Amino acid sequence: MTSEQSENKGVPAQTASAPSAQRARGQHTSISPDLAVSGTEPDRNLAMELVRVTEAAAIAAGHWVGYGDKNTADGAAVDAMREFMDTVQMNGVVVIGEGEKDEAPMLYNGENVGDGTGPEVDVAVDPIDGTRLTALGYNNALSVFAVAERGAMFDPSAVFYMDKMVVGPEAADFVDLRLPVKQNIHLVSKALNKPASQLNVCVLERPRHEKLVQEIREAGARVKFIMDGDVAGGIAAARPGTDVDMLLGIGGTPEGIVTACAIKATGGIIQGRLAPVDDAERQRAIDAGHDLDAVLSTNDLVKSDNCYFAATGITDGDLLRGVRYDNDRVITQSMVMRSKSGTVRIVEAEHQVRKWRKWLDD
């Protein structure tokens, strides 16, 4: 586990990371010659830059946990994420953001982000995955940020919802979304060498999932409901030690793509099938060339094998602890992943409150 004493968190990243800047310009350092970057693809130093962005958003949102005002919490997180994102050495375009420009003036789809000096990348952001969770003080709210090489992310604009299944690496080669729920649960049970009665299947608590929940229980498995934020649920299903063995059900297509970026580093899989909500959306998908019967794999959702995912806990959850306060310190826990190396890091960071007054004062 990595621990950071981060006095520099409140200042622009470029002033605190000169070695990273040198490497992003292609200069070698005495640390390792392979840190030089061609400028056309993201390098491994980008990972820690991303986690500083999610830390900022989580700290800003954490100030509003439990106050019942999800819009104010989300606005604070968006503002903090946007400010810190502009210090990241990348030439990014937001593929998955807060919506269209007219509806969300910050982090809108198609916006250029980063300082413009680094590699060209697709960017997926969610300052708060779980705004209602944050407002009500419930578990599993995260700030998330994913990056992949330009053109690698699936375009989610035609259909907002997707039927999903996520499992970890042990069961990845056995399950298939086209199979009955009961059969997939038994395949996961066999792969994990675990009785079906001990399996926990994560499902968004929605009326549309009544039949799915019944099928899961009839197969002998247990249902673990989540209110919102199926990015956290999906990653938990692919990670060891979370007490989540599988995620099933219909959730947002953008969240599926963000989850796929994380799963690239875990060895698990996500499978998805587009789920239009009405005839008009179905026709838009057909017009866009989508096969609505096709099962999309992890590689369909994110084509690149060089992508990054960072998340910081806002509230406590299956993956991460939430933002904590200790006198003059703010403490965060984050997860940062890089698919090319298969590396997953858990980052505990301490931030001096005086550096964060802008985000912590009412």
Short mmCIF file of C-alpha atoms in Angstrom, two decimals:
data_model
loop_
_atom_site.label_atom_id
_atom_site.label_comp_id
_atom_site.label_asym_id
_atom_site.label_seq_id
_atom_site.Cartn_x
_atom_site.Cartn_y
_atom_site.Cartn_z
CA MET A 1 0.00 0.00 0.00
CA THR A 2 1.28 3.42 -0.93
CA SER A 3 1.07 6.33 1.48
CA GLU A 4 1.49 9.94 0.46
CA GLN A 5 2.01 13.01 2.59
CA SER A 6 0.54 15.38 0.06
CA GLU A 7 1.27 18.99 0.90
CA ASN A 8 1.27 19.67 -2.82
CA LYS A 9 -2.30 18.50 -3.41
CA GLY A 10 -3.65 22.00 -3.26
CA VAL A 11 -1.31 23.40 -5.88
CA PRO A 12 -1.27 22.74 -9.61
CA ALA A 13 0.25 19.35 -10.43
CA GLN A 14 2.76 20.72 -12.89
CA THR A 15 4.53 22.67 -10.13
CA ALA A 16 4.84 19.57 -7.97
CA SER A 17 6.01 17.01 -10.53
CA ALA A 18 8.86 18.29 -12.65
CA PRO A 19 10.22 14.75 -13.32
CA SER A 20 6.82 13.80 -14.78
CA ALA A 21 6.90 16.88 -16.99
CA GLN A 22 10.35 15.96 -18.26
CA ARG A 23 9.24 12.44 -19.07
CA ALA A 24 6.09 13.66 -20.84
CA ARG A 25 8.32 15.76 -23.09
CA GLY A 26 10.33 12.65 -23.93
CA GLN A 27 13.40 13.43 -21.80
CA HIS A 28 15.17 10.58 -20.04
CA THR A 29 15.83 10.69 -16.32
CA SER A 30 18.17 8.79 -14.06
CA ILE A 31 15.29 6.73 -12.68
CA SER A 32 14.56 4.57 -15.70
CA PRO A 33 15.08 5.09 -19.42
CA ASP A 34 11.77 3.48 -20.30
CA LEU A 35 9.89 6.38 -18.76
CA ALA A 36 10.38 8.43 -21.91
CA VAL A 37 7.16 9.00 -23.84
CA SER A 38 6.64 9.10 -27.56
CA GLY A 39 3.87 11.67 -27.12
CA THR A 40 1.34 9.53 -28.97
CA GLU A 41 0.19 7.23 -26.17
CA PRO A 42 -0.24 7.60 -22.41
CA ASP A 43 2.65 6.43 -20.24
CA ARG A 44 2.62 4.99 -16.76
CA ASN A 45 3.19 8.30 -15.00
CA LEU A 46 -0.29 9.40 -16.07
CA ALA A 47 -1.80 7.08 -13.45
CA MET A 48 -0.75 9.17 -10.47
CA GLU A 49 -1.79 12.38 -12.19
CA LEU A 50 -5.29 10.96 -12.59
CA VAL A 51 -5.62 9.98 -8.96
CA ARG A 52 -4.85 13.54 -7.90
CA VAL A 53 -7.88 14.61 -9.94
CA THR A 54 -10.24 12.10 -8.28
CA GLU A 55 -8.86 13.02 -4.86
CA ALA A 56 -9.76 16.65 -5.51
CA ALA A 57 -13.30 15.80 -6.60
CA ALA A 58 -13.83 13.44 -3.66
CA ILE A 59 -12.60 16.00 -1.12
CA ALA A 60 -14.91 18.65 -2.57
CA ALA A 61 -17.86 16.23 -2.60
CA GLY A 62 -17.02 14.79 0.81
CA HIS A 63 -17.73 18.14 2.41
CA TRP A 64 -21.40 17.67 1.42
CA VAL A 65 -21.93 14.03 2.42
CA GLY A 66 -25.19 13.59 4.31
CA TYR A 67 -26.54 17.09 3.72
CA GLY A 68 -29.27 15.89 1.37
CA ASP A 69 -28.26 18.22 -1.47
CA LYS A 70 -26.94 16.14 -4.35
CA ASN A 71 -26.79 19.05 -6.80
CA THR A 72 -24.52 21.14 -4.59
CA ALA A 73 -22.30 18.12 -3.91
CA ASP A 74 -22.06 17.33 -7.62
CA GLY A 75 -21.34 20.95 -8.51
CA ALA A 76 -18.49 21.11 -6.01
CA ALA A 77 -17.00 17.87 -7.33
CA VAL A 78 -17.27 19.00 -10.95
CA ASP A 79 -15.56 22.31 -10.20
CA ALA A 80 -12.68 20.64 -8.36
CA MET A 81 -12.22 17.92 -10.96
CA ARG A 82 -12.24 20.43 -13.81
CA GLU A 83 -9.63 22.65 -12.16
CA PHE A 84 -7.24 19.80 -11.42
CA MET A 85 -7.84 18.05 -14.74
CA ASP A 86 -6.40 21.00 -16.61
CA THR A 87 -3.04 20.32 -14.95
CA VAL A 88 -2.82 16.75 -16.33
CA GLN A 89 -0.33 16.27 -19.15
CA MET A 90 -2.67 14.98 -21.83
CA ASN A 91 -4.61 16.13 -24.86
CA GLY A 92 -7.97 14.72 -23.88
CA VAL A 93 -11.51 14.76 -25.26
CA VAL A 94 -14.40 13.96 -22.93
CA VAL A 95 -16.27 10.98 -24.39
CA ILE A 96 -18.28 10.31 -21.24
CA GLY A 97 -18.97 13.36 -19.14
CA GLU A 98 -21.74 15.32 -17.46
CA GLY A 99 -23.87 15.55 -20.61
CA GLU A 100 -24.23 17.84 -23.55
CA LYS A 101 -22.76 21.32 -23.38
CA ASP A 102 -26.10 23.15 -23.00
CA GLU A 103 -27.08 20.99 -20.03
CA ALA A 104 -23.73 20.81 -18.24
CA PRO A 105 -21.32 23.70 -18.76
CA MET A 106 -18.51 21.79 -17.07
CA LEU A 107 -17.09 18.48 -18.30
CA TYR A 108 -19.51 18.24 -21.21
CA ASN A 109 -19.18 15.56 -23.89
CA GLY A 110 -16.70 16.65 -26.54
CA GLU A 111 -14.86 19.10 -24.28
CA ASN A 112 -11.07 19.31 -24.58
CA VAL A 113 -9.36 18.66 -21.24
CA GLY A 114 -5.80 18.42 -19.95
CA ASP A 115 -2.97 20.83 -20.54
CA GLY A 116 -2.75 19.89 -24.22
CA THR A 117 0.88 18.77 -24.12
CA GLY A 118 0.55 15.04 -23.68
CA PRO A 119 -0.88 12.08 -25.57
CA GLU A 120 -4.22 12.20 -27.38
CA VAL A 121 -6.75 10.31 -25.28
CA ASP A 122 -10.42 9.58 -24.74
CA VAL A 123 -11.60 10.65 -21.29
CA ALA A 124 -14.47 9.28 -19.19
CA VAL A 125 -15.29 11.14 -16.00
CA ASP A 126 -17.86 10.97 -13.25
CA PRO A 127 -17.08 13.45 -10.47
CA ILE A 128 -19.57 11.58 -8.31
CA ASP A 129 -20.69 8.09 -9.23
CA GLY A 130 -23.60 8.04 -6.80
CA THR A 131 -24.82 11.60 -6.18
CA ARG A 132 -27.80 10.34 -4.19
CA LEU A 133 -25.51 8.09 -2.14
CA THR A 134 -23.39 11.13 -1.34
CA ALA A 135 -26.35 13.32 -0.44
CA LEU A 136 -27.84 10.69 1.87
CA GLY A 137 -24.55 9.46 3.33
CA TYR A 138 -24.93 5.93 1.94
CA ASN A 139 -22.07 3.62 0.95
CA ASN A 140 -20.25 3.23 -2.37
CA ALA A 141 -20.06 6.79 -3.70
CA LEU A 142 -16.91 7.31 -5.77
CA SER A 143 -15.19 9.90 -7.90
CA VAL A 144 -13.93 8.21 -11.08
CA PHE A 145 -11.71 9.10 -14.01
CA ALA A 146 -10.74 6.83 -16.91
CA VAL A 147 -8.44 7.44 -19.87
CA ALA A 148 -7.71 5.41 -23.00
CA GLU A 149 -6.00 6.06 -26.32
CA ARG A 150 -7.99 8.29 -28.68
CA GLY A 151 -10.84 6.46 -30.39
CA ALA A 152 -10.70 3.45 -28.04
CA MET A 153 -13.93 3.98 -26.09
CA PHE A 154 -17.31 2.78 -27.30
CA ASP A 155 -19.69 5.61 -28.22
CA PRO A 156 -22.56 5.43 -25.67
CA SER A 157 -24.70 8.14 -27.21
CA ALA A 158 -27.23 5.98 -29.08
CA VAL A 159 -28.52 3.89 -26.15
CA PHE A 160 -28.29 5.01 -22.53
CA TYR A 161 -28.88 1.63 -20.87
CA MET A 162 -27.12 -1.70 -21.14
CA ASP A 163 -27.78 -5.17 -19.72
CA LYS A 164 -24.52 -6.09 -17.96
CA MET A 165 -22.68 -8.98 -16.39
CA VAL A 166 -19.37 -8.64 -14.55
CA VAL A 167 -17.27 -11.41 -13.01
CA GLY A 168 -13.70 -11.74 -11.87
CA PRO A 169 -10.82 -13.48 -13.66
CA GLU A 170 -11.58 -16.96 -12.30
CA ALA A 171 -14.98 -17.10 -14.03
CA ALA A 172 -14.18 -14.91 -17.03
CA ASP A 173 -13.79 -17.77 -19.52
CA PHE A 174 -16.97 -19.57 -18.52
CA VAL A 175 -19.90 -17.17 -18.39
CA ASP A 176 -21.96 -15.81 -21.27
CA LEU A 177 -24.67 -13.15 -21.05
CA ARG A 178 -26.76 -15.12 -23.56
CA LEU A 179 -27.08 -18.03 -21.15
CA PRO A 180 -29.87 -18.28 -18.55
CA VAL A 181 -29.14 -16.55 -15.25
CA LYS A 182 -29.24 -19.85 -13.37
CA GLN A 183 -26.63 -21.40 -15.66
CA ASN A 184 -24.26 -18.45 -15.33
CA ILE A 185 -24.55 -18.54 -11.55
CA HIS A 186 -23.72 -22.25 -11.50
CA LEU A 187 -20.72 -21.61 -13.78
CA VAL A 188 -19.45 -18.91 -11.43
CA SER A 189 -20.02 -21.22 -8.48
CA LYS A 190 -17.92 -23.92 -10.13
CA ALA A 191 -15.17 -21.51 -11.20
CA LEU A 192 -14.85 -20.09 -7.68
CA ASN A 193 -15.23 -23.50 -6.03
CA LYS A 194 -17.92 -21.92 -3.91
CA PRO A 195 -21.51 -23.13 -3.31
CA ALA A 196 -24.17 -21.07 -5.05
CA SER A 197 -25.67 -20.37 -1.64
CA GLN A 198 -22.52 -18.41 -0.75
CA LEU A 199 -22.43 -16.30 -3.92
CA ASN A 200 -23.32 -12.61 -3.66
CA VAL A 201 -24.76 -11.11 -6.85
CA CYS A 202 -24.79 -7.32 -7.01
CA VAL A 203 -27.94 -5.79 -8.53
CA LEU A 204 -29.21 -2.21 -8.79
CA GLU A 205 -32.39 -1.91 -6.74
CA ARG A 206 -34.88 -1.06 -9.46
CA PRO A 207 -38.42 -2.30 -10.31
CA ARG A 208 -37.12 -3.49 -13.69
CA HIS A 209 -35.02 -6.12 -11.90
CA GLU A 210 -37.83 -7.96 -10.10
CA LYS A 211 -37.69 -10.94 -12.47
CA LEU A 212 -33.87 -10.99 -12.40
CA VAL A 213 -33.84 -11.02 -8.60
CA GLN A 214 -36.28 -13.91 -8.57
CA GLU A 215 -34.09 -15.89 -10.99
CA ILE A 216 -30.96 -15.26 -8.92
CA ARG A 217 -32.65 -16.47 -5.76
CA GLU A 218 -34.15 -19.49 -7.51
CA ALA A 219 -30.60 -20.40 -8.60
CA GLY A 220 -29.64 -20.49 -4.93
CA ALA A 221 -27.54 -17.32 -4.82
CA ARG A 222 -27.89 -14.22 -2.66
CA VAL A 223 -28.76 -10.74 -3.92
CA LYS A 224 -26.76 -7.74 -2.76
CA PHE A 225 -28.71 -4.61 -3.67
CA ILE A 226 -27.09 -1.28 -4.43
CA MET A 227 -29.07 1.95 -4.67
CA ASP A 228 -26.91 3.65 -7.30
CA GLY A 229 -23.37 3.66 -8.66
CA ASP A 230 -22.90 0.39 -10.50
CA VAL A 231 -19.30 1.32 -11.37
CA ALA A 232 -18.41 0.46 -7.78
CA GLY A 233 -20.52 -2.70 -7.94
CA GLY A 234 -18.97 -3.83 -11.21
CA ILE A 235 -15.40 -3.34 -10.07
CA ALA A 236 -16.16 -5.05 -6.76
CA ALA A 237 -17.40 -8.09 -8.69
CA ALA A 238 -14.07 -8.30 -10.53
CA ARG A 239 -11.88 -7.72 -7.46
CA PRO A 240 -10.93 -10.22 -4.72
CA GLY A 241 -11.88 -9.67 -1.11
CA THR A 242 -14.98 -7.54 -1.72
CA ASP A 243 -17.69 -10.12 -0.91
CA VAL A 244 -19.21 -9.47 -4.35
CA ASP A 245 -18.93 -12.35 -6.81
CA MET A 246 -20.95 -11.12 -9.77
CA LEU A 247 -22.87 -8.12 -11.07
CA LEU A 248 -26.04 -8.53 -13.13
CA GLY A 249 -28.71 -6.22 -14.47
CA ILE A 250 -29.44 -3.14 -16.51
CA GLY A 251 -27.46 0.01 -15.80
CA GLY A 252 -26.01 2.95 -17.67
CA THR A 253 -23.99 2.36 -20.83
CA PRO A 254 -21.49 5.10 -19.89
CA GLU A 255 -20.90 3.41 -16.53
CA GLY A 256 -20.29 0.14 -18.35
CA ILE A 257 -17.51 1.73 -20.39
CA VAL A 258 -15.91 3.26 -17.30
CA THR A 259 -16.10 -0.14 -15.59
CA ALA A 260 -14.48 -1.77 -18.61
CA CYS A 261 -11.47 0.54 -18.27
CA ALA A 262 -10.97 -0.70 -14.72
CA ILE A 263 -11.59 -4.34 -15.56
CA LYS A 264 -8.86 -4.20 -18.22
CA ALA A 265 -6.39 -4.17 -15.32
CA THR A 266 -8.05 -6.85 -13.19
CA GLY A 267 -8.34 -9.79 -15.57
CA GLY A 268 -12.11 -10.02 -15.09
CA ILE A 269 -14.71 -9.40 -17.77
CA ILE A 270 -17.72 -7.24 -18.45
CA GLN A 271 -20.29 -8.28 -21.04
CA GLY A 272 -23.06 -5.96 -22.14
CA ARG A 273 -26.02 -5.85 -24.48
CA LEU A 274 -27.64 -2.53 -25.40
CA ALA A 275 -31.11 -2.11 -23.86
CA PRO A 276 -33.17 0.64 -25.54
CA VAL A 277 -35.96 2.01 -23.38
CA ASP A 278 -38.39 2.72 -26.22
CA ASP A 279 -38.92 2.42 -29.97
CA ALA A 280 -37.34 5.79 -30.68
CA GLU A 281 -34.11 4.84 -28.91
CA ARG A 282 -34.17 1.45 -30.59
CA GLN A 283 -34.37 3.12 -33.99
CA ARG A 284 -31.53 5.52 -33.14
CA ALA A 285 -29.37 2.55 -32.26
CA ILE A 286 -30.19 0.78 -35.52
CA ASP A 287 -29.52 3.97 -37.48
CA ALA A 288 -26.14 4.21 -35.73
CA GLY A 289 -25.29 0.71 -36.93
CA HIS A 290 -25.65 -1.15 -33.62
CA ASP A 291 -26.67 -4.80 -33.48
CA LEU A 292 -29.04 -4.89 -30.50
CA ASP A 293 -28.66 -8.66 -30.13
CA ALA A 294 -24.86 -8.53 -29.99
CA VAL A 295 -23.03 -9.11 -26.71
CA LEU A 296 -20.33 -6.50 -26.25
CA SER A 297 -17.15 -7.67 -24.57
CA THR A 298 -14.65 -5.75 -22.48
CA ASN A 299 -12.58 -5.20 -25.63
CA ASP A 300 -15.61 -3.92 -27.53
CA LEU A 301 -16.27 -1.31 -24.86
CA VAL A 302 -12.62 -0.25 -24.64
CA LYS A 303 -10.43 -1.31 -27.55
CA SER A 304 -7.09 -0.18 -26.15
CA ASP A 305 -4.86 -2.31 -23.93
CA ASN A 306 -3.26 0.87 -22.63
CA CYS A 307 -5.88 2.53 -20.46
CA TYR A 308 -6.05 3.92 -16.97
CA PHE A 309 -8.66 4.08 -14.25
CA ALA A 310 -8.61 6.06 -11.02
CA ALA A 311 -11.23 6.24 -8.28
CA THR A 312 -11.35 7.87 -4.86
CA GLY A 313 -13.89 6.95 -2.22
CA ILE A 314 -16.36 9.66 -1.19
CA THR A 315 -18.29 7.44 1.22
CA ASP A 316 -17.21 4.07 2.61
CA GLY A 317 -17.91 1.13 0.33
CA ASP A 318 -16.98 -2.31 -0.93
CA LEU A 319 -13.94 -0.94 -2.78
CA LEU A 320 -12.64 2.04 -0.83
CA ARG A 321 -13.01 4.02 2.35
CA GLY A 322 -14.62 7.42 2.09
CA VAL A 323 -13.18 10.84 2.82
CA ARG A 324 -12.24 11.22 6.50
CA TYR A 325 -11.39 14.26 8.58
CA ASP A 326 -8.83 14.37 11.38
CA ASN A 327 -8.26 17.88 12.77
CA ASP A 328 -5.88 19.47 10.29
CA ARG A 329 -5.90 16.59 7.80
CA VAL A 330 -8.23 15.20 5.16
CA ILE A 331 -7.61 11.50 4.49
CA THR A 332 -8.51 9.80 1.22
CA GLN A 333 -8.26 6.30 -0.14
CA SER A 334 -7.99 5.74 -3.88
CA MET A 335 -7.52 2.97 -6.40
CA VAL A 336 -5.49 3.50 -9.56
CA MET A 337 -5.16 0.90 -12.31
CA ARG A 338 -3.13 0.55 -15.48
CA SER A 339 -4.19 -2.14 -17.94
CA LYS A 340 -0.91 -2.45 -19.85
CA SER A 341 0.95 -3.63 -16.76
CA GLY A 342 -2.06 -5.10 -14.95
CA THR A 343 -1.16 -2.96 -11.94
CA VAL A 344 -3.67 -2.04 -9.25
CA ARG A 345 -2.53 0.36 -6.55
CA ILE A 346 -4.35 1.44 -3.40
CA VAL A 347 -3.28 4.94 -2.44
CA GLU A 348 -3.78 6.33 1.07
CA ALA A 349 -3.21 10.07 1.10
CA GLU A 350 -3.17 12.74 3.79
CA HIS A 351 -3.99 16.28 2.72
CA GLN A 352 -3.47 19.38 4.84
CA VAL A 353 -6.78 21.12 5.45
CA ARG A 354 -5.24 24.56 5.00
CA LYS A 355 -4.42 23.67 1.39
CA TRP A 356 -8.08 22.85 0.71
CA ARG A 357 -9.97 25.77 2.25
CA LYS A 358 -11.36 26.69 -1.17
CA TRP A 359 -13.27 23.40 -1.25
CA LEU A 360 -13.99 22.90 2.45
CA ASP A 361 -15.38 26.28 3.46
CA ASP A 362 -19.12 26.87 3.12
#
